[in-house]
Amino acid sequence: MGLKSLISYGFLILPAAVTIGVLLGLQTYRESQGLSGPFTSNKVETNTYCQLAFGITPATGGQQYTLNPNQWGVTEDTTGSALCMNVTTNANGSYPTNITAPAWSITWQYPQGSDDQPVHAFPNIQIDRSDIFPIEINSVSAVNFAAEWAYGAGETLPTTTDVTALTAAGLNANVAIDMFIDSDPNAATSTVDAKYEVMIWLADFGAATQPIGLADGAVKTADINGTTFSLYYGTNSLSQKVLTWVATGTVQNIDTDFGPLLQGLTGIGGPATSDYLGYMAFGSETLYSSTNVTLYVPSLSMEVVPK
Ligand SMILES: *[C@@H]1O[C@H](CO)[C@@H](O)[C@H](O)[C@H]1NC(C)=O
Ligand SMILES: *[C@@H]1O[C@H](CO)[C@@H](O)[C@H](O)[C@H]1NC(C)=O
Ligand SMILES: *[C@@H]1O[C@H](CO)[C@@H](O)[C@H](O)[C@H]1NC(C)=O
Ligand SMILES: *[C@@H]1O[C@H](CO)[C@@H](O)[C@H](O)[C@H]1NC(C)=O
Ligand SMILES: *[C@@H]1O[C@H](CO)[C@@H](O)[C@H](O)[C@H]1NC(C)=O
């Protein structure tokens, strides 16, 4: 299979964040709010979610996040498929900072999918802030993002990303931030109705994991926090304009402001700064892997800061 043919069908079908929750009405699990007082528990709990789509919104005194296994490309007859998401929460709802996310991991394997639908899932964590989104790009002062993560072969929590072991496992997946933008503030909050999808790939594993527009070459580069990101541009089958910033190499630990990557896109067919950012999430687009692999995100905080 040539490079060109992979490019021609890779990621052409649906946006990364499309969720069967959007289509079916997302079931949501909200942990009960812990009451402050003598009975507040400081227990740390890990729960496992293997559903195809399920919203997990842990109680917190700070910024709300919603996690979702989001196996949108899995059908009941997809054999050899499995993905479970573990979410570790503090029962007292208190975390190191008011934007610290719960720790989470995914353990999964999928067979190679069809050429026109290579992606099985986008397990992710989304910022759940209707007081912030939708926000005009002009009004954003920073898109702060800090994460530590590792992808490993097997079912245990990895501490480092061993690319040789992941190649042996046949991993094809990325690690990415996903954002949606539209001139209409309501459409901007929808992963299927928004006109623009802007992604930031911190890593991509496997030959099939390719951004839309790769064949056309990078249209722009930007240096963020010591890493060069190359921008690819194309259109998916929902006619959304997809702009993908791909890091040179694998960016495992980063603490930076990604705001500059939303600017200056108008001239290359991207959103205007008067358009609205309506959605931001971080996760992994999972294509296939012949044995189980585990992505672990022990430390994460994301914040869209208004001016
Ligand atoms: C909440 O629970 C976590 C985990 O046990 C603990 O580290 C933290 O100190 C607790 N915070 C408060 C305010 O009790
Ligand atoms: C977090 O704390 C800062 C400083 O007190 C405050 O400005 C901000 O609004 C808080 N954010 C959330 C989500 O609670
Ligand atoms: C592989 O991962 C799936 C999904 O997390 C899990 O159900 C299964 O038990 C794992 N297989 C092994 C051999 O641990
Ligand atoms: C996920 O949680 C289950 C228990 O709910 C545990 O058996 C499994 O080892 C955990 N997976 C990882 C990768 O820690
Ligand atoms: C990356 O950002 C962090 C946090 O803002 C900062 O401490 C560090 O110096 C930056 N690194 C580079 C190479 O710009």
XYZ file of N, CA, C and O in Angstrom, residues 6 17 35 43 48 70 75 127-128 133 135 147 166 188 210 212 214 230 249 265 276 295 298:
92
model
N -2.625 5.820 1.251
C -2.953 6.007 2.664
C -3.442 7.423 2.901
O -4.436 7.652 3.577
N -13.358 14.455 16.854
C -14.130 14.429 18.095
C -15.556 13.944 17.909
O -16.312 13.925 18.845
N -20.308 16.650 50.224
C -20.635 17.783 51.095
C -19.437 18.064 51.982
O -18.797 17.150 52.475
N -10.848 9.962 50.035
C -10.573 8.752 49.264
C -10.179 9.097 47.825
O -10.708 10.038 47.229
N -13.596 2.300 36.106
C -13.310 1.823 34.749
C -14.572 1.929 33.893
O -15.648 1.523 34.345
N -15.676 7.248 24.058
C -15.999 7.721 22.697
C -15.526 6.806 21.571
O -14.785 7.217 20.674
N -18.455 -0.849 15.785
C -19.800 -1.389 15.636
C -19.838 -2.723 16.377
O -18.797 -3.275 16.710
N -12.885 20.181 28.089
C -13.170 21.260 29.038
C -14.675 21.517 28.989
O -15.236 21.759 27.916
N -15.312 21.458 30.163
C -16.773 21.532 30.247
C -17.137 22.888 30.868
O -17.432 22.971 32.047
N -17.033 28.923 26.807
C -17.341 28.625 25.398
C -18.782 28.989 25.072
O -19.653 28.760 25.911
N -16.207 31.381 22.660
C -15.457 32.624 22.895
C -14.785 33.070 21.594
O -14.203 32.249 20.880
N 0.747 19.046 30.218
C 0.456 17.608 30.313
C 1.723 16.808 30.439
O 2.775 17.191 29.925
N 6.102 0.009 20.899
C 4.816 0.405 20.306
C 4.755 -0.006 18.840
O 3.701 -0.411 18.342
N -20.114 26.657 16.682
C -18.737 26.459 17.167
C -18.653 25.400 18.257
O -17.618 24.753 18.427
N -2.069 9.819 9.726
C -1.617 10.952 8.921
C -2.652 12.072 8.932
O -3.848 11.818 8.833
N -4.915 15.164 7.582
C -5.516 15.548 6.304
C -4.630 16.609 5.655
O -4.219 17.559 6.319
N -1.624 16.006 4.258
C -0.186 15.703 4.330
C 0.456 15.701 2.939
O 1.555 16.205 2.743
N 4.252 21.788 12.343
C 3.970 22.022 10.925
C 2.470 21.922 10.706
O 1.819 21.005 11.219
N 8.660 15.269 16.076
C 9.002 14.359 17.175
C 7.820 14.191 18.115
O 6.696 14.580 17.812
N -4.501 32.202 10.776
C -4.940 31.081 9.939
C -5.836 31.531 8.787
O -6.099 30.771 7.862
N -15.539 32.099 16.549
C -15.664 31.619 17.931
C -15.056 30.234 18.126
O -15.302 29.325 17.324
N -2.381 4.237 27.103
C -2.018 5.659 27.209
C -2.342 6.103 28.631
O -3.462 5.891 29.108
N -1.082 11.084 33.631
C -1.108 11.299 35.081
C -1.301 12.752 35.465
O -1.760 13.051 36.575
